[in-house]
PDB file of C-alpha atoms in Angstrom:
ATOM      1  CA  UNK A   1     -22.893  13.990  12.093  1.00  0.00           C
ATOM      2  CA  UNK A   2     -21.887  17.717  12.072  1.00  0.00           C
ATOM      3  CA  UNK A   3     -22.000  19.150   8.421  1.00  0.00           C
ATOM      4  CA  UNK A   4     -19.509  22.017   8.009  1.00  0.00           C
ATOM      5  CA  UNK A   5     -19.829  24.083   4.902  1.00  0.00           C
ATOM      6  CA  UNK A   6     -16.341  25.262   3.661  1.00  0.00           C
ATOM      7  CA  UNK A   7     -16.143  28.598   2.673  1.00  0.00           C
ATOM      8  CA  UNK A   8     -12.518  29.354   3.712  1.00  0.00           C
ATOM      9  CA  UNK A   9      -9.383  27.070   3.182  1.00  0.00           C
ATOM     10  CA  UNK A  10      -8.315  28.010   6.860  1.00  0.00           C
ATOM     11  CA  UNK A  11     -11.376  26.090   8.220  1.00  0.00           C
ATOM     12  CA  UNK A  12     -10.046  24.258  11.351  1.00  0.00           C
ATOM     13  CA  UNK A  13      -9.840  20.470  10.640  1.00  0.00           C
ATOM     14  CA  UNK A  14      -9.048  20.957   6.955  1.00  0.00           C
ATOM     15  CA  UNK A  15      -5.240  20.933   7.455  1.00  0.00           C
ATOM     16  CA  UNK A  16      -5.137  17.091   7.056  1.00  0.00           C
ATOM     17  CA  UNK A  17      -6.524  17.527   3.373  1.00  0.00           C
ATOM     18  CA  UNK A  18      -4.381  20.400   2.437  1.00  0.00           C
ATOM     19  CA  UNK A  19      -1.504  21.920   4.404  1.00  0.00           C
ATOM     20  CA  UNK A  20      -0.199  18.821   5.907  1.00  0.00           C
ATOM     21  CA  UNK A  21       2.386  16.644   3.858  1.00  0.00           C
ATOM     22  CA  UNK A  22       2.195  13.033   3.789  1.00  0.00           C
ATOM     23  CA  UNK A  23       5.056  12.817   6.194  1.00  0.00           C
ATOM     24  CA  UNK A  24       3.219  15.069   8.568  1.00  0.00           C
ATOM     25  CA  UNK A  25       0.014  12.995   8.269  1.00  0.00           C
ATOM     26  CA  UNK A  26       1.941   9.832   9.280  1.00  0.00           C
ATOM     27  CA  UNK A  27       2.941  11.545  12.492  1.00  0.00           C
ATOM     28  CA  UNK A  28      -0.216  13.468  13.013  1.00  0.00           C
ATOM     29  CA  UNK A  29      -1.828  12.472  16.351  1.00  0.00           C
ATOM     30  CA  UNK A  30       1.444  10.290  16.704  1.00  0.00           C
ATOM     31  CA  UNK A  31       0.100   8.620  19.955  1.00  0.00           C
ATOM     32  CA  UNK A  32      -2.845   7.383  18.100  1.00  0.00           C
ATOM     33  CA  UNK A  33      -0.969   6.180  15.169  1.00  0.00           C
ATOM     34  CA  UNK A  34      -1.022   9.020  12.726  1.00  0.00           C
ATOM     35  CA  UNK A  35      -3.532   9.692   9.856  1.00  0.00           C
ATOM     36  CA  UNK A  36      -3.677   8.802   6.033  1.00  0.00           C
ATOM     37  CA  UNK A  37      -6.193  10.083   3.356  1.00  0.00           C
ATOM     38  CA  UNK A  38      -8.376   7.489   1.412  1.00  0.00           C
ATOM     39  CA  UNK A  39      -9.876   8.824  -1.784  1.00  0.00           C
ATOM     40  CA  UNK A  40     -13.170   7.501  -3.661  1.00  0.00           C
ATOM     41  CA  UNK A  41     -16.049   5.884  -2.200  1.00  0.00           C
ATOM     42  CA  UNK A  42     -14.913   2.460  -3.183  1.00  0.00           C
ATOM     43  CA  UNK A  43     -11.460   2.604  -1.549  1.00  0.00           C
ATOM     44  CA  UNK A  44     -12.965   4.244   1.554  1.00  0.00           C
ATOM     45  CA  UNK A  45     -15.600   1.492   1.969  1.00  0.00           C
ATOM     46  CA  UNK A  46     -12.691  -1.168   1.734  1.00  0.00           C
ATOM     47  CA  UNK A  47     -10.906   0.683   4.534  1.00  0.00           C
ATOM     48  CA  UNK A  48     -13.926   0.767   6.698  1.00  0.00           C
ATOM     49  CA  UNK A  49     -14.535  -2.905   6.223  1.00  0.00           C
ATOM     50  CA  UNK A  50     -11.092  -3.537   7.042  1.00  0.00           C
ATOM     51  CA  UNK A  51     -11.572  -1.860  10.460  1.00  0.00           C
ATOM     52  CA  UNK A  52      -9.861   1.495   9.865  1.00  0.00           C
ATOM     53  CA  UNK A  53     -11.226   4.328  12.016  1.00  0.00           C
ATOM     54  CA  UNK A  54     -12.478   7.477  10.156  1.00  0.00           C
ATOM     55  CA  UNK A  55     -11.796  10.993  11.473  1.00  0.00           C
ATOM     56  CA  UNK A  56     -13.602  13.269   9.058  1.00  0.00           C
ATOM     57  CA  UNK A  57     -14.969  13.314   5.576  1.00  0.00           C
ATOM     58  CA  UNK A  58     -14.554  16.019   2.764  1.00  0.00           C
ATOM     59  CA  UNK A  59     -16.871  15.931  -0.218  1.00  0.00           C
ATOM     60  CA  UNK A  60     -18.843  17.871  -2.483  1.00  0.00           C
ATOM     61  CA  UNK A  61     -22.430  18.753  -1.149  1.00  0.00           C
ATOM     62  CA  UNK A  62     -24.192  16.671  -3.919  1.00  0.00           C
ATOM     63  CA  UNK A  63     -22.550  13.443  -2.564  1.00  0.00           C
ATOM     64  CA  UNK A  64     -23.998  13.650   0.931  1.00  0.00           C
ATOM     65  CA  UNK A  65     -27.113  11.900  -0.560  1.00  0.00           C
ATOM     66  CA  UNK A  66     -25.040  10.350  -3.204  1.00  0.00           C
ATOM     67  CA  UNK A  67     -21.548   8.596  -3.239  1.00  0.00           C
ATOM     68  CA  UNK A  68     -20.871   9.509   0.368  1.00  0.00           C
ATOM     69  CA  UNK A  69     -24.120   8.454   1.863  1.00  0.00           C
ATOM     70  CA  UNK A  70     -23.223   5.168   2.996  1.00  0.00           C
ATOM     71  CA  UNK A  71     -19.692   6.258   4.156  1.00  0.00           C
ATOM     72  CA  UNK A  72     -21.238   9.055   6.264  1.00  0.00           C
ATOM     73  CA  UNK A  73     -23.941   6.734   7.811  1.00  0.00           C
ATOM     74  CA  UNK A  74     -21.024   4.136   8.733  1.00  0.00           C
ATOM     75  CA  UNK A  75     -18.768   6.615  10.098  1.00  0.00           C
ATOM     76  CA  UNK A  76     -20.756   7.877  13.128  1.00  0.00           C
ATOM     77  CA  UNK A  77     -20.486  11.302  14.632  1.00  0.00           C
ATOM     78  CA  UNK A  78     -17.516  12.634  12.717  1.00  0.00           C
ATOM     79  CA  UNK A  79     -17.212  16.084  10.798  1.00  0.00           C
ATOM     80  CA  UNK A  80     -18.453  16.203   7.256  1.00  0.00           C
ATOM     81  CA  UNK A  81     -16.689  18.899   5.411  1.00  0.00           C
ATOM     82  CA  UNK A  82     -18.536  19.982   2.270  1.00  0.00           C
ATOM     83  CA  UNK A  83     -17.894  22.690  -0.434  1.00  0.00           C
ATOM     84  CA  UNK A  84     -17.814  23.517  -4.098  1.00  0.00           C
ATOM     85  CA  UNK A  85     -15.909  21.354  -6.432  1.00  0.00           C
ATOM     86  CA  UNK A  86     -13.486  24.285  -7.387  1.00  0.00           C
ATOM     87  CA  UNK A  87     -12.900  25.321  -3.672  1.00  0.00           C
ATOM     88  CA  UNK A  88     -12.168  21.618  -2.655  1.00  0.00           C
ATOM     89  CA  UNK A  89      -9.821  21.269  -5.622  1.00  0.00           C
ATOM     90  CA  UNK A  90      -7.910  24.436  -4.546  1.00  0.00           C
ATOM     91  CA  UNK A  91      -7.560  23.037  -1.062  1.00  0.00           C
ATOM     92  CA  UNK A  92      -6.287  19.577  -1.876  1.00  0.00           C
ATOM     93  CA  UNK A  93      -4.272  20.416  -5.046  1.00  0.00           C
ATOM     94  CA  UNK A  94      -6.167  17.975  -7.125  1.00  0.00           C
ATOM     95  CA  UNK A  95      -9.728  17.307  -8.444  1.00  0.00           C
ATOM     96  CA  UNK A  96     -11.330  14.760  -6.129  1.00  0.00           C
ATOM     97  CA  UNK A  97     -11.932  11.365  -7.587  1.00  0.00           C
ATOM     98  CA  UNK A  98     -15.889  11.088  -7.445  1.00  0.00           C
ATOM     99  CA  UNK A  99     -15.770  13.903  -4.894  1.00  0.00           C
ATOM    100  CA  UNK A 100     -15.150  11.990  -1.675  1.00  0.00           C
ATOM    101  CA  UNK A 101     -12.083  12.067   0.640  1.00  0.00           C
ATOM    102  CA  UNK A 102     -11.934  10.321   4.203  1.00  0.00           C
ATOM    103  CA  UNK A 103      -9.088  11.086   6.804  1.00  0.00           C
ATOM    104  CA  UNK A 104      -8.456   7.842   8.847  1.00  0.00           C
ATOM    105  CA  UNK A 105      -6.341   6.632  11.658  1.00  0.00           C
ATOM    106  CA  UNK A 106      -3.499   4.384  11.041  1.00  0.00           C
ATOM    107  CA  UNK A 107      -3.326   1.118  12.846  1.00  0.00           C
ATOM    108  CA  UNK A 108      -0.331   0.228  15.209  1.00  0.00           C
ATOM    109  CA  UNK A 109       2.587  -1.184  13.367  1.00  0.00           C
ATOM    110  CA  UNK A 110       2.947  -5.066  14.046  1.00  0.00           C
ATOM    111  CA  UNK A 111       5.804  -7.188  13.860  1.00  0.00           C
ATOM    112  CA  UNK A 112       6.900  -9.590  10.911  1.00  0.00           C
ATOM    113  CA  UNK A 113       6.130 -12.618  13.245  1.00  0.00           C
ATOM    114  CA  UNK A 114       2.610 -11.407  13.771  1.00  0.00           C
ATOM    115  CA  UNK A 115       2.039 -10.623  10.060  1.00  0.00           C
ATOM    116  CA  UNK A 116       3.759 -13.692   8.440  1.00  0.00           C
ATOM    117  CA  UNK A 117       3.268 -16.343  11.049  1.00  0.00           C
ATOM    118  CA  UNK A 118       0.593 -18.321   8.995  1.00  0.00           C
ATOM    119  CA  UNK A 119       1.910 -17.067   5.708  1.00  0.00           C
ATOM    120  CA  UNK A 120       3.349 -19.203   2.705  1.00  0.00           C
ATOM    121  CA  UNK A 121       4.188 -16.551   0.216  1.00  0.00           C
ATOM    122  CA  UNK A 122       5.610 -13.118   1.255  1.00  0.00           C
ATOM    123  CA  UNK A 123       6.467 -10.041  -0.917  1.00  0.00           C
ATOM    124  CA  UNK A 124       9.358  -7.779   0.460  1.00  0.00           C
ATOM    125  CA  UNK A 125       9.361  -4.344  -1.166  1.00  0.00           C
ATOM    126  CA  UNK A 126      12.773  -3.148  -0.650  1.00  0.00           C
ATOM    127  CA  UNK A 127      13.526   0.537  -1.648  1.00  0.00           C
ATOM    128  CA  UNK A 128      10.735   1.225  -4.039  1.00  0.00           C
ATOM    129  CA  UNK A 129      10.240   4.841  -4.146  1.00  0.00           C
ATOM    130  CA  UNK A 130       7.280   5.387  -6.679  1.00  0.00           C
ATOM    131  CA  UNK A 131       3.908   5.631  -5.100  1.00  0.00           C
ATOM    132  CA  UNK A 132       2.130   4.374  -8.176  1.00  0.00           C
ATOM    133  CA  UNK A 133       4.271   1.202  -8.102  1.00  0.00           C
ATOM    134  CA  UNK A 134       3.834   0.484  -4.477  1.00  0.00           C
ATOM    135  CA  UNK A 135      -0.030   0.694  -5.060  1.00  0.00           C
ATOM    136  CA  UNK A 136       0.447  -1.718  -8.195  1.00  0.00           C
ATOM    137  CA  UNK A 137       2.387  -4.185  -6.236  1.00  0.00           C
ATOM    138  CA  UNK A 138      -0.257  -4.484  -3.555  1.00  0.00           C
ATOM    139  CA  UNK A 139      -2.999  -4.905  -5.878  1.00  0.00           C
ATOM    140  CA  UNK A 140      -0.933  -7.710  -7.634  1.00  0.00           C
ATOM    141  CA  UNK A 141      -0.078  -9.172  -4.155  1.00  0.00           C
ATOM    142  CA  UNK A 142      -3.788  -9.280  -3.339  1.00  0.00           C
ATOM    143  CA  UNK A 143      -5.060 -10.724  -6.543  1.00  0.00           C
ATOM    144  CA  UNK A 144      -2.147 -13.371  -6.909  1.00  0.00           C
ATOM    145  CA  UNK A 145      -2.141 -15.010  -3.584  1.00  0.00           C
ATOM    146  CA  UNK A 146       0.600 -13.231  -1.605  1.00  0.00           C
ATOM    147  CA  UNK A 147      -0.264 -13.769   2.118  1.00  0.00           C
ATOM    148  CA  UNK A 148       1.670 -10.755   3.460  1.00  0.00           C
ATOM    149  CA  UNK A 149       3.790  -7.859   2.455  1.00  0.00           C
ATOM    150  CA  UNK A 150       7.058  -6.420   4.127  1.00  0.00           C
ATOM    151  CA  UNK A 151       8.156  -2.924   3.355  1.00  0.00           C
ATOM    152  CA  UNK A 152      11.597  -1.438   4.044  1.00  0.00           C
ATOM    153  CA  UNK A 153      11.852   2.051   5.604  1.00  0.00           C
ATOM    154  CA  UNK A 154      13.451   3.363   2.426  1.00  0.00           C
ATOM    155  CA  UNK A 155      10.461   2.578   0.328  1.00  0.00           C
ATOM    156  CA  UNK A 156       7.352   4.759  -0.153  1.00  0.00           C
ATOM    157  CA  UNK A 157       4.547   4.646   2.331  1.00  0.00           C
ATOM    158  CA  UNK A 158       1.721   2.116   1.370  1.00  0.00           C
ATOM    159  CA  UNK A 159      -0.804   4.436   2.846  1.00  0.00           C
ATOM    160  CA  UNK A 160       0.154   7.471   0.723  1.00  0.00           C
ATOM    161  CA  UNK A 161      -2.845   8.743  -0.894  1.00  0.00           C
ATOM    162  CA  UNK A 162      -1.558   7.826  -4.353  1.00  0.00           C
ATOM    163  CA  UNK A 163      -0.545   4.404  -3.238  1.00  0.00           C
ATOM    164  CA  UNK A 164      -3.894   3.782  -1.682  1.00  0.00           C
ATOM    165  CA  UNK A 165      -5.848   4.866  -4.677  1.00  0.00           C
ATOM    166  CA  UNK A 166      -3.750   2.743  -7.189  1.00  0.00           C
ATOM    167  CA  UNK A 167      -4.025  -0.241  -4.997  1.00  0.00           C
ATOM    168  CA  UNK A 168      -7.797   0.075  -5.323  1.00  0.00           C
ATOM    169  CA  UNK A 169      -7.840  -0.311  -1.306  1.00  0.00           C
ATOM    170  CA  UNK A 170      -5.989  -3.674  -1.559  1.00  0.00           C
ATOM    171  CA  UNK A 171      -3.413  -2.107   0.846  1.00  0.00           C
ATOM    172  CA  UNK A 172      -6.121  -2.643   3.436  1.00  0.00           C
ATOM    173  CA  UNK A 173      -6.613  -6.218   2.586  1.00  0.00           C
ATOM    174  CA  UNK A 174      -3.140  -7.732   2.603  1.00  0.00           C
ATOM    175  CA  UNK A 175      -1.515  -7.840   6.036  1.00  0.00           C
ATOM    176  CA  UNK A 176       1.731  -5.650   5.833  1.00  0.00           C
ATOM    177  CA  UNK A 177       4.381  -4.302   8.042  1.00  0.00           C
ATOM    178  CA  UNK A 178       7.729  -2.284   8.208  1.00  0.00           C
ATOM    179  CA  UNK A 179      11.208  -4.041   8.589  1.00  0.00           C
ATOM    180  CA  UNK A 180      14.888  -3.454   7.577  1.00  0.00           C
ATOM    181  CA  UNK A 181      15.905  -6.796   9.208  1.00  0.00           C
ATOM    182  CA  UNK A 182      13.393  -8.751   6.999  1.00  0.00           C
ATOM    183  CA  UNK A 183      16.207 -11.382   5.928  1.00  0.00           C
ATOM    184  CA  UNK A 184      16.909 -12.556   9.486  1.00  0.00           C
ATOM    185  CA  UNK A 185      13.182 -12.226  10.810  1.00  0.00           C
ATOM    186  CA  UNK A 186      11.848 -14.211   7.765  1.00  0.00           C
ATOM    187  CA  UNK A 187      14.508 -17.001   8.019  1.00  0.00           C
ATOM    188  CA  UNK A 188      13.670 -17.399  11.772  1.00  0.00           C
ATOM    189  CA  UNK A 189      10.054 -18.044  10.630  1.00  0.00           C
ATOM    190  CA  UNK A 190      11.065 -20.783   8.281  1.00  0.00           C
ATOM    191  CA  UNK A 191      11.066 -18.733   5.099  1.00  0.00           C
ATOM    192  CA  UNK A 192      13.553 -18.807   2.330  1.00  0.00           C
ATOM    193  CA  UNK A 193      14.063 -15.549   0.389  1.00  0.00           C
ATOM    194  CA  UNK A 194      14.453 -15.045  -3.326  1.00  0.00           C
ATOM    195  CA  UNK A 195      15.788 -11.977  -4.576  1.00  0.00           C
ATOM    196  CA  UNK A 196      14.589 -10.764  -8.006  1.00  0.00           C
ATOM    197  CA  UNK A 197      17.857  -9.600  -9.693  1.00  0.00           C
ATOM    198  CA  UNK A 198      20.057 -10.155 -12.880  1.00  0.00           C
ATOM    199  CA  UNK A 199      23.239 -11.815 -11.643  1.00  0.00           C
ATOM    200  CA  UNK A 200      25.456 -14.579 -12.843  1.00  0.00           C
ATOM    201  CA  UNK A 201      23.889 -16.752 -10.056  1.00  0.00           C
ATOM    202  CA  UNK A 202      20.187 -16.113 -11.143  1.00  0.00           C
ATOM    203  CA  UNK A 203      18.134 -18.869 -11.781  1.00  0.00           C
ATOM    204  CA  UNK A 204      14.986 -18.669 -13.983  1.00  0.00           C
ATOM    205  CA  UNK A 205      11.906 -17.876 -12.047  1.00  0.00           C
ATOM    206  CA  UNK A 206      10.230 -21.178 -13.022  1.00  0.00           C
ATOM    207  CA  UNK A 207      13.065 -23.103 -11.393  1.00  0.00           C
ATOM    208  CA  UNK A 208      11.386 -26.039  -9.612  1.00  0.00           C
ATOM    209  CA  UNK A 209      13.408 -25.255  -6.382  1.00  0.00           C
ATOM    210  CA  UNK A 210      11.516 -22.130  -5.786  1.00  0.00           C
ATOM    211  CA  UNK A 211       8.088 -23.628  -6.581  1.00  0.00           C
ATOM    212  CA  UNK A 212       8.743 -26.486  -4.082  1.00  0.00           C
ATOM    213  CA  UNK A 213       9.511 -23.979  -1.018  1.00  0.00           C
ATOM    214  CA  UNK A 214       6.944 -24.153   1.472  1.00  0.00           C
ATOM    215  CA  UNK A 215       7.440 -20.830   2.653  1.00  0.00           C
ATOM    216  CA  UNK A 216       9.045 -18.151   0.275  1.00  0.00           C
ATOM    217  CA  UNK A 217       9.551 -14.384   0.312  1.00  0.00           C
ATOM    218  CA  UNK A 218       9.919 -12.780  -2.850  1.00  0.00           C
ATOM    219  CA  UNK A 219      12.096  -9.501  -2.658  1.00  0.00           C
ATOM    220  CA  UNK A 220      11.550  -6.845  -5.264  1.00  0.00           C
ATOM    221  CA  UNK A 221      14.044  -3.825  -5.637  1.00  0.00           C
ATOM    222  CA  UNK A 222      13.861  -0.206  -6.650  1.00  0.00           C
ATOM    223  CA  UNK A 223      12.801   0.887 -10.147  1.00  0.00           C
ATOM    224  CA  UNK A 224      15.960   2.065 -11.453  1.00  0.00           C
ATOM    225  CA  UNK A 225      19.000   0.252  -9.826  1.00  0.00           C
ATOM    226  CA  UNK A 226      17.110  -2.908  -8.542  1.00  0.00           C
ATOM    227  CA  UNK A 227      18.042  -4.465  -5.314  1.00  0.00           C
ATOM    228  CA  UNK A 228      21.254  -3.432  -3.338  1.00  0.00           C
ATOM    229  CA  UNK A 229      24.073  -5.995  -3.444  1.00  0.00           C
ATOM    230  CA  UNK A 230      23.707  -6.680   0.248  1.00  0.00           C
ATOM    231  CA  UNK A 231      20.027  -7.834  -0.137  1.00  0.00           C
ATOM    232  CA  UNK A 232      21.162  -9.879  -2.967  1.00  0.00           C
ATOM    233  CA  UNK A 233      24.091 -11.482  -1.271  1.00  0.00           C
ATOM    234  CA  UNK A 234      21.763 -12.234   1.770  1.00  0.00           C
ATOM    235  CA  UNK A 235      19.006 -13.945  -0.062  1.00  0.00           C
ATOM    236  CA  UNK A 236      18.830 -17.612  -0.272  1.00  0.00           C
ATOM    237  CA  UNK A 237      18.172 -17.658  -3.825  1.00  0.00           C
ATOM    238  CA  UNK A 238      18.446 -15.138  -6.638  1.00  0.00           C
ATOM    239  CA  UNK A 239      16.164 -15.453  -9.726  1.00  0.00           C
ATOM    240  CA  UNK A 240      15.380 -13.593 -12.965  1.00  0.00           C
ATOM    241  CA  UNK A 241      12.410 -13.347 -15.117  1.00  0.00           C
ATOM    242  CA  UNK A 242      13.579 -14.501 -18.757  1.00  0.00           C
ATOM    243  CA  UNK A 243      13.362 -11.745 -21.307  1.00  0.00           C
ATOM    244  CA  UNK A 244      13.235 -11.405 -25.209  1.00  0.00           C
ATOM    245  CA  UNK A 245      14.319  -8.809 -27.651  1.00  0.00           C
ATOM    246  CA  UNK A 246      17.253  -7.786 -25.413  1.00  0.00           C
ATOM    247  CA  UNK A 247      15.124  -6.331 -22.923  1.00  0.00           C
ATOM    248  CA  UNK A 248      17.050  -6.462 -19.503  1.00  0.00           C
ATOM    249  CA  UNK A 249      14.144  -6.120 -17.062  1.00  0.00           C
ATOM    250  CA  UNK A 250      10.409  -5.132 -16.382  1.00  0.00           C
ATOM    251  CA  UNK A 251       9.085  -2.191 -14.421  1.00  0.00           C
ATOM    252  CA  UNK A 252       8.936  -3.441 -10.706  1.00  0.00           C
ATOM    253  CA  UNK A 253       5.175  -3.476 -10.832  1.00  0.00           C
ATOM    254  CA  UNK A 254       4.908  -5.531 -13.765  1.00  0.00           C
ATOM    255  CA  UNK A 255       7.725  -7.893 -12.540  1.00  0.00           C
ATOM    256  CA  UNK A 256       6.081  -8.334  -9.168  1.00  0.00           C
ATOM    257  CA  UNK A 257       2.882  -9.608 -10.821  1.00  0.00           C
ATOM    258  CA  UNK A 258       4.909 -12.155 -13.008  1.00  0.00           C
ATOM    259  CA  UNK A 259       6.788 -13.313  -9.919  1.00  0.00           C
ATOM    260  CA  UNK A 260       3.760 -13.551  -7.686  1.00  0.00           C
ATOM    261  CA  UNK A 261       1.899 -15.631 -10.323  1.00  0.00           C
ATOM    262  CA  UNK A 262       4.831 -17.830 -10.974  1.00  0.00           C
ATOM    263  CA  UNK A 263       5.720 -18.474  -7.442  1.00  0.00           C
ATOM    264  CA  UNK A 264       2.265 -18.758  -6.027  1.00  0.00           C
ATOM    265  CA  UNK A 265       1.746 -21.286  -3.397  1.00  0.00           C
ATOM    266  CA  UNK A 266       0.426 -24.491  -5.005  1.00  0.00           C
TER     267      UNK A 266
END
């Protein structure tokens, strides 16, 4: 376990924590699946438990025998960069949550068939572009019985640092994958799909037909405009959450929690 004291922001190996964008991290070491950054000891431990491979650790020196001790012990012979709080904040652009970051390798992308084969309830995230909402949806999915998540390419990356942190590491627990052809692929696996949208054809989310489906995929749309029309038209059902006080809709993260609970596999 080489410990490297950071005195300069140009130290080789630190680029993954500072100068690389999220997009660049995703393609970094592309032949090995790219990287992501996990923040805070609790989240990093969830990732390690889920089999993600650490590449390096960045933390304040005091955490070597504190919050980062178990992480370092479990991570093997990887570089551990240490430095003062202010210097690390100037490198990363933010104050570290509990002072520990870990660069980790992404896992290879898997197919919908692999992710959803044994699932009964699936969430589809279509065009959600806020990292906080992505993380919150994954946390609700894990807590409320969603077996897998499918994410369209025009959505935020679930392994974005903020998404990971907001999810409290549940993004490492719920199987997920990317797909823009989810409707066809899910139908082929025996799923019916329900688009969450306000239309003349929308049924209430507590409709018994939805609850009776053995395999159901719940499609959530973008924060502002909701689902695109093509996604609504292709879905087997369209459903709405009944509202009061003339409120037209909930934030997508809040709506997902309501939908996941109401449509959970019974």
